[in-house]
PDB file of C-alpha atoms in Angstrom:
ATOM      1  CA  MET A   1     237.963 124.175 199.379  1.00  0.00           C
ATOM      2  CA  LYS A   2     234.863 122.137 198.365  1.00  0.00           C
ATOM      3  CA  ILE A   3     233.041 120.183 201.252  1.00  0.00           C
ATOM      4  CA  THR A   4     230.631 117.423 200.225  1.00  0.00           C
ATOM      5  CA  LEU A   5     228.509 115.195 202.081  1.00  0.00           C
ATOM      6  CA  VAL A   6     228.296 111.367 201.209  1.00  0.00           C
ATOM      7  CA  ARG A   7     226.285 108.608 202.634  1.00  0.00           C
ATOM      8  CA  GLY A   8     228.387 105.230 202.188  1.00  0.00           C
ATOM      9  CA  ASP A   9     231.542 103.641 203.071  1.00  0.00           C
ATOM     10  CA  ILE A  10     234.743 105.211 203.538  1.00  0.00           C
ATOM     11  CA  THR A  11     236.731 102.200 202.655  1.00  0.00           C
ATOM     12  CA  ARG A  12     235.510 102.938 199.166  1.00  0.00           C
ATOM     13  CA  GLN A  13     236.573 106.444 198.707  1.00  0.00           C
ATOM     14  CA  ASP A  14     239.153 107.204 195.845  1.00  0.00           C
ATOM     15  CA  THR A  15     240.324 110.311 197.516  1.00  0.00           C
ATOM     16  CA  ASP A  16     243.999 111.001 198.077  1.00  0.00           C
ATOM     17  CA  VAL A  17     243.341 110.351 201.909  1.00  0.00           C
ATOM     18  CA  VAL A  18     240.806 108.454 204.055  1.00  0.00           C
ATOM     19  CA  VAL A  19     241.237 109.467 207.456  1.00  0.00           C
ATOM     20  CA  ASN A  20     240.826 106.457 210.111  1.00  0.00           C
ATOM     21  CA  ALA A  21     239.322 107.198 213.607  1.00  0.00           C
ATOM     22  CA  ALA A  22     241.744 105.069 215.183  1.00  0.00           C
ATOM     23  CA  ASN A  23     242.350 103.918 218.769  1.00  0.00           C
ATOM     24  CA  SER A  24     245.756 104.779 220.197  1.00  0.00           C
ATOM     25  CA  SER A  25     247.223 101.476 219.759  1.00  0.00           C
ATOM     26  CA  LEU A  26     247.248 101.952 216.078  1.00  0.00           C
ATOM     27  CA  LEU A  27     246.722  98.007 215.860  1.00  0.00           C
ATOM     28  CA  GLY A  28     242.962  98.094 214.694  1.00  0.00           C
ATOM     29  CA  GLY A  29     239.728  98.132 216.324  1.00  0.00           C
ATOM     30  CA  GLY A  30     236.130  98.125 215.686  1.00  0.00           C
ATOM     31  CA  GLY A  31     234.095 100.644 213.597  1.00  0.00           C
ATOM     32  CA  VAL A  32     235.968 102.726 211.194  1.00  0.00           C
ATOM     33  CA  ASP A  33     239.192 101.595 212.395  1.00  0.00           C
ATOM     34  CA  GLY A  34     238.466  97.906 211.803  1.00  0.00           C
ATOM     35  CA  ALA A  35     236.811  98.392 208.467  1.00  0.00           C
ATOM     36  CA  ILE A  36     239.816 100.215 207.048  1.00  0.00           C
ATOM     37  CA  HIS A  37     242.131  97.671 208.389  1.00  0.00           C
ATOM     38  CA  ARG A  38     239.981  94.898 206.930  1.00  0.00           C
ATOM     39  CA  ARG A  39     239.864  96.298 203.514  1.00  0.00           C
ATOM     40  CA  GLY A  40     243.254  97.909 203.073  1.00  0.00           C
ATOM     41  CA  GLY A  41     244.890  94.655 204.437  1.00  0.00           C
ATOM     42  CA  PRO A  42     248.078  93.790 206.173  1.00  0.00           C
ATOM     43  CA  GLU A  43     250.169  96.790 204.755  1.00  0.00           C
ATOM     44  CA  ILE A  44     248.601  99.041 206.987  1.00  0.00           C
ATOM     45  CA  LEU A  45     248.912  97.265 210.246  1.00  0.00           C
ATOM     46  CA  ALA A  46     252.559  96.577 209.329  1.00  0.00           C
ATOM     47  CA  GLU A  47     253.473 100.236 209.125  1.00  0.00           C
ATOM     48  CA  CYS A  48     251.258 101.028 212.290  1.00  0.00           C
ATOM     49  CA  ARG A  49     253.297  98.579 214.160  1.00  0.00           C
ATOM     50  CA  GLN A  50     256.702 100.151 212.782  1.00  0.00           C
ATOM     51  CA  LEU A  51     255.230 103.212 214.110  1.00  0.00           C
ATOM     52  CA  ARG A  52     254.568 101.813 217.534  1.00  0.00           C
ATOM     53  CA  ALA A  53     258.138 100.632 217.654  1.00  0.00           C
ATOM     54  CA  SER A  54     259.535 104.068 216.852  1.00  0.00           C
ATOM     55  CA  ARG A  55     257.534 107.161 217.027  1.00  0.00           C
ATOM     56  CA  PHE A  56     254.607 106.059 219.223  1.00  0.00           C
ATOM     57  CA  GLY A  57     255.844 103.736 221.778  1.00  0.00           C
ATOM     58  CA  ARG A  58     253.039 104.661 224.217  1.00  0.00           C
ATOM     59  CA  GLY A  59     250.518 104.749 221.143  1.00  0.00           C
ATOM     60  CA  LEU A  60     249.167 107.804 219.319  1.00  0.00           C
ATOM     61  CA  PRO A  61     248.113 110.714 221.700  1.00  0.00           C
ATOM     62  CA  THR A  62     244.617 111.532 221.541  1.00  0.00           C
ATOM     63  CA  GLY A  63     244.079 114.763 218.570  1.00  0.00           C
ATOM     64  CA  GLN A  64     247.171 113.827 216.937  1.00  0.00           C
ATOM     65  CA  ALA A  65     247.370 112.424 213.336  1.00  0.00           C
ATOM     66  CA  VAL A  66     250.114 110.210 211.377  1.00  0.00           C
ATOM     67  CA  ALA A  67     249.996 108.679 207.966  1.00  0.00           C
ATOM     68  CA  THR A  68     250.761 105.190 206.602  1.00  0.00           C
ATOM     69  CA  THR A  69     249.935 103.595 203.101  1.00  0.00           C
ATOM     70  CA  ALA A  70     246.524 102.949 202.285  1.00  0.00           C
ATOM     71  CA  GLY A  71     247.304  99.250 201.397  1.00  0.00           C
ATOM     72  CA  GLU A  72     244.686  97.859 199.160  1.00  0.00           C
ATOM     73  CA  LEU A  73     242.307 101.033 199.674  1.00  0.00           C
ATOM     74  CA  PRO A  74     241.126 103.047 196.500  1.00  0.00           C
ATOM     75  CA  ALA A  75     242.948 105.771 198.493  1.00  0.00           C
ATOM     76  CA  ARG A  76     246.802 106.562 198.322  1.00  0.00           C
ATOM     77  CA  TRP A  77     247.169 107.354 202.118  1.00  0.00           C
ATOM     78  CA  VAL A  78     245.465 106.457 205.449  1.00  0.00           C
ATOM     79  CA  ILE A  79     245.906 109.294 207.874  1.00  0.00           C
ATOM     80  CA  HIS A  80     245.113 107.826 211.510  1.00  0.00           C
ATOM     81  CA  THR A  81     243.817 110.126 214.444  1.00  0.00           C
ATOM     82  CA  VAL A  82     242.792 109.466 217.704  1.00  0.00           C
ATOM     83  CA  GLY A  83     239.439 111.066 218.772  1.00  0.00           C
ATOM     84  CA  PRO A  84     238.515 111.758 222.410  1.00  0.00           C
ATOM     85  CA  VAL A  85     235.859 110.192 224.414  1.00  0.00           C
ATOM     86  CA  HIS A  86     232.991 112.262 225.201  1.00  0.00           C
ATOM     87  CA  SER A  87     232.794 113.761 228.540  1.00  0.00           C
ATOM     88  CA  VAL A  88     229.539 115.443 230.277  1.00  0.00           C
ATOM     89  CA  GLY A  89     231.978 116.678 233.164  1.00  0.00           C
ATOM     90  CA  GLU A  90     235.128 117.950 230.907  1.00  0.00           C
ATOM     91  CA  ASP A  91     235.080 119.986 227.696  1.00  0.00           C
ATOM     92  CA  ARG A  92     237.141 117.855 225.286  1.00  0.00           C
ATOM     93  CA  SER A  93     236.148 119.654 222.112  1.00  0.00           C
ATOM     94  CA  GLY A  94     239.496 121.139 221.467  1.00  0.00           C
ATOM     95  CA  LEU A  95     240.685 117.832 221.139  1.00  0.00           C
ATOM     96  CA  LEU A  96     238.106 116.769 218.585  1.00  0.00           C
ATOM     97  CA  ALA A  97     238.951 119.814 216.569  1.00  0.00           C
ATOM     98  CA  SER A  98     242.424 118.946 216.829  1.00  0.00           C
ATOM     99  CA  CYS A  99     241.835 115.693 215.017  1.00  0.00           C
ATOM    100  CA  TYR A 100     240.652 117.521 211.843  1.00  0.00           C
ATOM    101  CA  ARG A 101     243.415 120.493 212.018  1.00  0.00           C
ATOM    102  CA  GLU A 102     246.220 117.773 212.509  1.00  0.00           C
ATOM    103  CA  SER A 103     244.635 115.192 209.587  1.00  0.00           C
ATOM    104  CA  LEU A 104     244.633 118.517 207.410  1.00  0.00           C
ATOM    105  CA  ARG A 105     247.990 119.482 208.191  1.00  0.00           C
ATOM    106  CA  VAL A 106     249.431 115.940 207.452  1.00  0.00           C
ATOM    107  CA  ALA A 107     247.445 115.746 204.520  1.00  0.00           C
ATOM    108  CA  ASP A 108     249.143 118.982 203.455  1.00  0.00           C
ATOM    109  CA  GLU A 109     252.731 117.645 204.062  1.00  0.00           C
ATOM    110  CA  LEU A 110     251.984 114.468 201.919  1.00  0.00           C
ATOM    111  CA  GLY A 111     250.646 116.719 198.953  1.00  0.00           C
ATOM    112  CA  ALA A 112     246.994 115.537 198.958  1.00  0.00           C
ATOM    113  CA  ARG A 113     244.211 117.475 197.382  1.00  0.00           C
ATOM    114  CA  SER A 114     241.454 115.339 198.450  1.00  0.00           C
ATOM    115  CA  VAL A 115     240.641 113.785 201.965  1.00  0.00           C
ATOM    116  CA  ALA A 116     237.652 111.887 203.186  1.00  0.00           C
ATOM    117  CA  PHE A 117     236.617 112.097 206.868  1.00  0.00           C
ATOM    118  CA  PRO A 118     234.369 109.971 209.007  1.00  0.00           C
ATOM    119  CA  ALA A 119     232.408 111.571 211.919  1.00  0.00           C
ATOM    120  CA  ILE A 120     235.385 110.963 214.315  1.00  0.00           C
ATOM    121  CA  SER A 121     234.224 109.883 218.263  1.00  0.00           C
ATOM    122  CA  THR A 122     230.438 109.595 217.388  1.00  0.00           C
ATOM    123  CA  GLY A 123     230.776 105.813 217.364  1.00  0.00           C
ATOM    124  CA  VAL A 124     231.787 104.122 220.817  1.00  0.00           C
ATOM    125  CA  TYR A 125     233.130 107.242 222.032  1.00  0.00           C
ATOM    126  CA  ARG A 126     229.639 108.636 222.196  1.00  0.00           C
ATOM    127  CA  TRP A 127     230.125 111.915 220.944  1.00  0.00           C
ATOM    128  CA  PRO A 128     226.905 113.468 220.278  1.00  0.00           C
ATOM    129  CA  MET A 129     226.195 113.763 216.522  1.00  0.00           C
ATOM    130  CA  GLU A 130     224.864 117.260 216.240  1.00  0.00           C
ATOM    131  CA  ASP A 131     227.852 118.692 218.372  1.00  0.00           C
ATOM    132  CA  ALA A 132     230.240 116.503 216.588  1.00  0.00           C
ATOM    133  CA  ALA A 133     229.297 117.814 213.371  1.00  0.00           C
ATOM    134  CA  ARG A 134     229.417 121.435 214.393  1.00  0.00           C
ATOM    135  CA  ILE A 135     232.926 121.058 215.414  1.00  0.00           C
ATOM    136  CA  ALA A 136     234.081 118.988 212.557  1.00  0.00           C
ATOM    137  CA  LEU A 137     232.624 121.000 209.675  1.00  0.00           C
ATOM    138  CA  GLY A 138     233.624 124.548 211.572  1.00  0.00           C
ATOM    139  CA  THR A 139     237.154 123.452 212.054  1.00  0.00           C
ATOM    140  CA  VAL A 140     237.630 122.204 208.549  1.00  0.00           C
ATOM    141  CA  ARG A 141     236.135 125.286 207.292  1.00  0.00           C
ATOM    142  CA  SER A 142     238.590 127.410 209.284  1.00  0.00           C
ATOM    143  CA  VAL A 143     241.753 125.441 208.701  1.00  0.00           C
ATOM    144  CA  ASP A 144     244.370 127.033 206.210  1.00  0.00           C
ATOM    145  CA  THR A 145     245.105 124.249 203.877  1.00  0.00           C
ATOM    146  CA  ARG A 146     245.762 123.410 200.158  1.00  0.00           C
ATOM    147  CA  ILE A 147     243.146 120.548 200.325  1.00  0.00           C
ATOM    148  CA  GLU A 148     240.738 121.344 197.319  1.00  0.00           C
ATOM    149  CA  ASP A 149     238.156 118.461 198.016  1.00  0.00           C
ATOM    150  CA  VAL A 150     236.838 117.733 201.600  1.00  0.00           C
ATOM    151  CA  ARG A 151     234.208 114.851 201.785  1.00  0.00           C
ATOM    152  CA  PHE A 152     232.502 113.726 205.062  1.00  0.00           C
ATOM    153  CA  VAL A 153     231.409 110.122 204.490  1.00  0.00           C
ATOM    154  CA  LEU A 154     228.567 109.223 207.089  1.00  0.00           C
ATOM    155  CA  PHE A 155     227.280 105.716 207.369  1.00  0.00           C
ATOM    156  CA  ASP A 156     223.829 106.019 208.277  1.00  0.00           C
ATOM    157  CA  VAL A 157     220.902 108.569 207.210  1.00  0.00           C
ATOM    158  CA  VAL A 158     220.739 110.155 210.522  1.00  0.00           C
ATOM    159  CA  ALA A 159     224.363 111.154 210.514  1.00  0.00           C
ATOM    160  CA  TYR A 160     224.166 112.302 207.235  1.00  0.00           C
ATOM    161  CA  GLN A 161     220.995 114.585 207.831  1.00  0.00           C
ATOM    162  CA  THR A 162     222.752 115.907 210.893  1.00  0.00           C
ATOM    163  CA  PHE A 163     225.798 117.216 208.967  1.00  0.00           C
ATOM    164  CA  GLU A 164     223.632 118.443 206.224  1.00  0.00           C
ATOM    165  CA  GLN A 165     221.631 120.469 208.634  1.00  0.00           C
ATOM    166  CA  VAL A 166     224.860 121.853 210.438  1.00  0.00           C
ATOM    167  CA  LEU A 167     226.468 122.370 207.077  1.00  0.00           C
ATOM    168  CA  ARG A 168     223.587 124.850 205.854  1.00  0.00           C
ATOM    169  CA  GLY A 169     223.971 126.375 209.226  1.00  0.00           C
ATOM    170  CA  LEU A 170     227.678 127.392 208.439  1.00  0.00           C
ATOM    171  CA  GLY A 171     226.588 129.896 205.745  1.00  0.00           C
ATOM    172  CA  PRO A 172     228.227 130.873 202.998  1.00  0.00           C
ATOM    173  CA  THR A 173     232.026 129.910 201.544  1.00  0.00           C
ATOM    174  CA  ASP A 174     235.017 132.133 201.725  1.00  0.00           C
ATOM    175  CA  GLU A 175     234.520 132.775 198.167  1.00  0.00           C
ATOM    176  CA  GLU A 176     231.038 133.869 198.218  1.00  0.00           C
ATOM    177  CA  ILE A 177     231.669 136.192 201.026  1.00  0.00           C
ATOM    178  CA  GLU A 178     234.504 137.621 199.378  1.00  0.00           C
ATOM    179  CA  ALA A 179     232.560 138.067 196.437  1.00  0.00           C
ATOM    180  CA  VAL A 180     229.768 140.058 198.169  1.00  0.00           C
ATOM    181  CA  LEU A 181     232.662 142.241 199.832  1.00  0.00           C
ATOM    182  CA  ALA A 182     234.019 143.240 196.401  1.00  0.00           C
ATOM    183  CA  GLU A 183     230.581 144.596 195.170  1.00  0.00           C
ATOM    184  CA  GLN A 184     230.354 147.011 197.712  1.00  0.00           C
ATOM    185  CA  PRO A 185     231.696 150.650 196.414  1.00  0.00           C
ATOM    186  CA  SER A 186     234.861 151.713 197.121  1.00  0.00           C
ATOM    187  CA  GLU A 187     233.422 154.808 199.063  1.00  0.00           C
ATOM    188  CA  ARG A 188     232.027 152.746 201.705  1.00  0.00           C
ATOM    189  CA  TRP A 189     235.512 151.266 202.288  1.00  0.00           C
ATOM    190  CA  GLU A 190     237.404 154.310 202.333  1.00  0.00           C
ATOM    191  CA  LYS A 191     235.157 155.492 204.888  1.00  0.00           C
ATOM    192  CA  LEU A 192     235.289 152.506 207.238  1.00  0.00           C
ATOM    193  CA  PHE A 193     239.323 152.986 207.215  1.00  0.00           C
ATOM    194  CA  ALA A 194     238.976 156.752 207.850  1.00  0.00           C
ATOM    195  CA  LEU A 195     236.545 156.183 210.729  1.00  0.00           C
ATOM    196  CA  ALA A 196     238.687 153.502 212.123  1.00  0.00           C
ATOM    197  CA  ASP A 197     241.927 155.646 211.938  1.00  0.00           C
ATOM    198  CA  GLY A 198     240.200 158.507 213.857  1.00  0.00           C
ATOM    199  CA  LEU A 199     239.008 156.577 216.558  1.00  0.00           C
ATOM    200  CA  THR A 200     240.609 158.101 219.641  1.00  0.00           C
ATOM    201  CA  ASP A 201     241.069 156.260 223.391  1.00  0.00           C
ATOM    202  CA  ALA A 202     237.946 158.164 224.344  1.00  0.00           C
ATOM    203  CA  ASP A 203     235.660 156.974 221.528  1.00  0.00           C
ATOM    204  CA  LEU A 204     236.895 153.399 222.457  1.00  0.00           C
ATOM    205  CA  GLU A 205     235.413 153.572 226.225  1.00  0.00           C
ATOM    206  CA  VAL A 206     232.168 151.731 226.883  1.00  0.00           C
ATOM    207  CA  THR A 207     229.885 152.977 229.773  1.00  0.00           C
ATOM    208  CA  TRP A 208     226.891 151.245 231.383  1.00  0.00           C
ATOM    209  CA  GLU A 209     223.298 152.145 231.677  1.00  0.00           C
ATOM    210  CA  GLY A 210     220.890 150.707 233.982  1.00  0.00           C
ATOM    211  CA  GLY A 211     223.294 149.111 236.526  1.00  0.00           C
ATOM    212  CA  ALA A 212     226.764 148.135 237.369  1.00  0.00           C
ATOM    213  CA  VAL A 213     226.991 144.527 236.492  1.00  0.00           C
ATOM    214  CA  PRO A 214     227.220 143.815 232.677  1.00  0.00           C
ATOM    215  CA  GLY A 215     224.804 141.260 231.686  1.00  0.00           C
ATOM    216  CA  GLU A 216     222.380 141.615 234.386  1.00  0.00           C
ATOM    217  CA  GLU A 217     218.653 142.430 233.193  1.00  0.00           C
ATOM    218  CA  GLY A 218     218.326 146.138 232.418  1.00  0.00           C
ATOM    219  CA  VAL A 219     222.003 146.904 231.924  1.00  0.00           C
ATOM    220  CA  HIS A 220     223.324 147.534 228.708  1.00  0.00           C
ATOM    221  CA  ALA A 221     226.404 149.022 227.004  1.00  0.00           C
ATOM    222  CA  ILE A 222     226.673 152.690 225.799  1.00  0.00           C
ATOM    223  CA  TYR A 223     228.991 153.111 222.767  1.00  0.00           C
ATOM    224  CA  SER A 224     230.592 156.431 221.594  1.00  0.00           C
ATOM    225  CA  GLU A 225     229.048 157.999 218.306  1.00  0.00           C
ATOM    226  CA  ALA A 226     232.175 157.512 216.689  1.00  0.00           C
ATOM    227  CA  LEU A 227     232.371 153.832 217.401  1.00  0.00           C
ATOM    228  CA  ASN A 228     228.738 153.248 216.356  1.00  0.00           C
ATOM    229  CA  ALA A 229     229.415 154.776 213.189  1.00  0.00           C
ATOM    230  CA  VAL A 230     232.380 152.238 212.447  1.00  0.00           C
ATOM    231  CA  PHE A 231     229.631 149.340 213.287  1.00  0.00           C
ATOM    232  CA  SER A 232     227.123 151.253 210.807  1.00  0.00           C
ATOM    233  CA  ILE A 233     229.486 151.122 208.218  1.00  0.00           C
ATOM    234  CA  LEU A 234     230.634 147.395 208.750  1.00  0.00           C
ATOM    235  CA  VAL A 235     226.852 146.416 208.658  1.00  0.00           C
ATOM    236  CA  GLY A 236     226.389 148.677 205.439  1.00  0.00           C
ATOM    237  CA  LEU A 237     229.274 147.011 203.946  1.00  0.00           C
ATOM    238  CA  LYS A 238     227.509 143.500 204.139  1.00  0.00           C
ATOM    239  CA  ILE A 239     230.239 142.263 206.562  1.00  0.00           C
ATOM    240  CA  ILE A 240     227.502 140.760 208.668  1.00  0.00           C
ATOM    241  CA  VAL A 241     227.488 137.148 207.359  1.00  0.00           C
ATOM    242  CA  VAL A 242     224.126 134.793 207.979  1.00  0.00           C
ATOM    243  CA  PHE A 243     225.585 131.542 209.431  1.00  0.00           C
ATOM    244  CA  ASP A 244     225.555 129.787 212.918  1.00  0.00           C
ATOM    245  CA  TRP A 245     228.252 132.420 214.436  1.00  0.00           C
ATOM    246  CA  TRP A 246     227.857 130.769 217.731  1.00  0.00           C
ATOM    247  CA  ALA A 247     229.099 127.558 216.560  1.00  0.00           C
ATOM    248  CA  TRP A 248     231.890 128.860 214.563  1.00  0.00           C
ATOM    249  CA  HIS A 249     233.373 130.900 217.506  1.00  0.00           C
ATOM    250  CA  GLN A 250     233.524 127.842 219.864  1.00  0.00           C
ATOM    251  CA  VAL A 251     235.752 126.057 217.160  1.00  0.00           C
ATOM    252  CA  THR A 252     237.876 128.734 215.334  1.00  0.00           C
ATOM    253  CA  PRO A 253     241.198 129.744 216.995  1.00  0.00           C
ATOM    254  CA  LEU A 254     240.454 133.267 215.779  1.00  0.00           C
ATOM    255  CA  PHE A 255     238.243 134.061 218.600  1.00  0.00           C
ATOM    256  CA  PRO A 256     238.268 135.733 220.570  1.00  0.00           C
ATOM    257  CA  ASP A 257     241.176 138.054 220.005  1.00  0.00           C
ATOM    258  CA  GLY A 258     241.594 137.860 216.189  1.00  0.00           C
ATOM    259  CA  ASN A 259     245.164 136.302 216.757  1.00  0.00           C
ATOM    260  CA  GLY A 260     245.961 134.736 213.270  1.00  0.00           C
ATOM    261  CA  LEU A 261     243.460 136.765 211.245  1.00  0.00           C
ATOM    262  CA  ASP A 262     246.203 138.424 209.157  1.00  0.00           C
ATOM    263  CA  GLN A 263     246.989 135.334 207.981  1.00  0.00           C
ATOM    264  CA  ALA A 264     243.329 134.198 207.368  1.00  0.00           C
ATOM    265  CA  PRO A 265     240.893 134.482 204.519  1.00  0.00           C
ATOM    266  CA  VAL A 266     239.194 137.982 204.445  1.00  0.00           C
ATOM    267  CA  ALA A 267     235.753 135.950 204.892  1.00  0.00           C
ATOM    268  CA  ASP A 268     236.823 135.096 208.374  1.00  0.00           C
ATOM    269  CA  ALA A 269     236.926 138.887 209.242  1.00  0.00           C
ATOM    270  CA  ALA A 270     233.565 138.865 208.319  1.00  0.00           C
ATOM    271  CA  ARG A 271     232.731 136.146 210.053  1.00  0.00           C
ATOM    272  CA  LEU A 272     234.534 137.211 213.291  1.00  0.00           C
ATOM    273  CA  ALA A 273     232.790 140.774 213.208  1.00  0.00           C
ATOM    274  CA  THR A 274     229.316 138.977 212.796  1.00  0.00           C
ATOM    275  CA  THR A 275     230.421 137.312 216.044  1.00  0.00           C
ATOM    276  CA  PHE A 276     230.872 140.457 218.065  1.00  0.00           C
ATOM    277  CA  ILE A 277     227.828 142.578 216.384  1.00  0.00           C
ATOM    278  CA  ARG A 278     225.189 139.718 216.197  1.00  0.00           C
ATOM    279  CA  GLY A 279     226.708 138.703 220.211  1.00  0.00           C
ATOM    280  CA  GLU A 280     225.895 142.198 221.206  1.00  0.00           C
ATOM    281  CA  ARG A 281     221.974 141.496 220.976  1.00  0.00           C
ATOM    282  CA  PHE A 282     222.206 138.847 223.338  1.00  0.00           C
ATOM    283  CA  SER A 283     225.236 139.674 225.831  1.00  0.00           C
ATOM    284  CA  ASP A 284     225.953 143.215 226.404  1.00  0.00           C
ATOM    285  CA  GLY A 285     229.703 143.782 226.366  1.00  0.00           C
ATOM    286  CA  THR A 286     230.760 141.549 223.597  1.00  0.00           C
ATOM    287  CA  ILE A 287     231.962 144.459 221.309  1.00  0.00           C
ATOM    288  CA  GLN A 288     233.831 145.848 224.370  1.00  0.00           C
ATOM    289  CA  GLU A 289     235.603 142.701 224.517  1.00  0.00           C
ATOM    290  CA  ALA A 290     236.569 142.962 220.931  1.00  0.00           C
ATOM    291  CA  ILE A 291     237.913 146.251 221.806  1.00  0.00           C
ATOM    292  CA  ARG A 292     239.575 145.282 224.807  1.00  0.00           C
ATOM    293  CA  ASN A 293     241.457 141.959 223.271  1.00  0.00           C
ATOM    294  CA  GLY A 294     242.474 143.681 219.989  1.00  0.00           C
ATOM    295  CA  ALA A 295     239.808 141.825 217.724  1.00  0.00           C
ATOM    296  CA  LEU A 296     238.166 144.991 216.389  1.00  0.00           C
ATOM    297  CA  GLN A 297     241.444 146.440 215.203  1.00  0.00           C
ATOM    298  CA  ALA A 298     242.534 142.847 213.720  1.00  0.00           C
ATOM    299  CA  ILE A 299     239.212 142.888 211.629  1.00  0.00           C
ATOM    300  CA  VAL A 300     239.742 146.339 210.353  1.00  0.00           C
ATOM    301  CA  ARG A 301     243.344 145.755 209.729  1.00  0.00           C
ATOM    302  CA  ARG A 302     242.504 142.380 207.719  1.00  0.00           C
ATOM    303  CA  LEU A 303     239.987 144.301 205.608  1.00  0.00           C
ATOM    304  CA  ARG A 304     242.169 146.771 204.800  1.00  0.00           C
ATOM    305  CA  HIS A 305     244.685 144.766 203.708  1.00  0.00           C
ATOM    306  CA  TRP A 306     242.371 142.961 201.434  1.00  0.00           C
ATOM    307  CA  TYR A 307     241.073 146.178 200.184  1.00  0.00           C
ATOM    308  CA  GLN A 308     244.265 147.480 199.050  1.00  0.00           C
ATOM    309  CA  HIS A 309     246.114 144.408 197.988  1.00  0.00           C
ATOM    310  CA  GLU A 310     243.608 141.512 197.177  1.00  0.00           C
ATOM    311  CA  ARG A 311     240.388 142.824 195.869  1.00  0.00           C
ATOM    312  CA  ARG A 312     239.487 142.004 192.450  1.00  0.00           C
TER     313      ARG A 312
END
């Protein structure tokens, strides 16, 4: 997937799909919603009314997405999604991430190959731009989709610069990470798998030094020699990626237990490994968490499958 940033007007994008930051009524509004309806013409509103009369009598729920014609827009379809209103007292980031995931799912169903997104919820819904950019870009990068071209169309210079900064922080693409992994010698991969296969229950036990409460000052985790050897091999295989791993793990469904990693790109195994190993530098016990919830095993399993069946 290629992700690009465009400063401009989303209604002028010639992608297969433009995504509308709609309100739940589906009957138009201000901002991006109003612009799409005005430029797209009455056909879009007519289909939206049909949707209200059939599937969405109470309106389109927040975080969901639905497609209509694009009317007179250069695009083929409009996908309408309802972003959440930002709340200081309630974490609604999952709903915002869902807007992007659901829009890409609907685009896949349509057979689209290119999608243009606005910065959902950053207008009258008051979502802080930097956090919105992290959720938007991190979510799109983590979705398994057939979409080849994703554009984020930002209306002003502040939004563009914020998305640009966050995109740089996401680090290398799936293809770039996989290329680095493919350069590593077979001997290192074979050693990793042999060490992982040899881990016993005792090797996976974590002890604590300096106190009884993990995370308190002076308290740190002690890992077995065998487990430390696995971590060292992972680091030696260039599995640790320079990127904003904290932001990534907040939006990816792979964290913390690695559920779904078997179907994800091998690059996500590198990102998940980075999250736990880098996280250990700041929060004692993150590797213990990876062991307990099965994430470490999922990482090694995904790497082994890639090495045996996908490596080129």
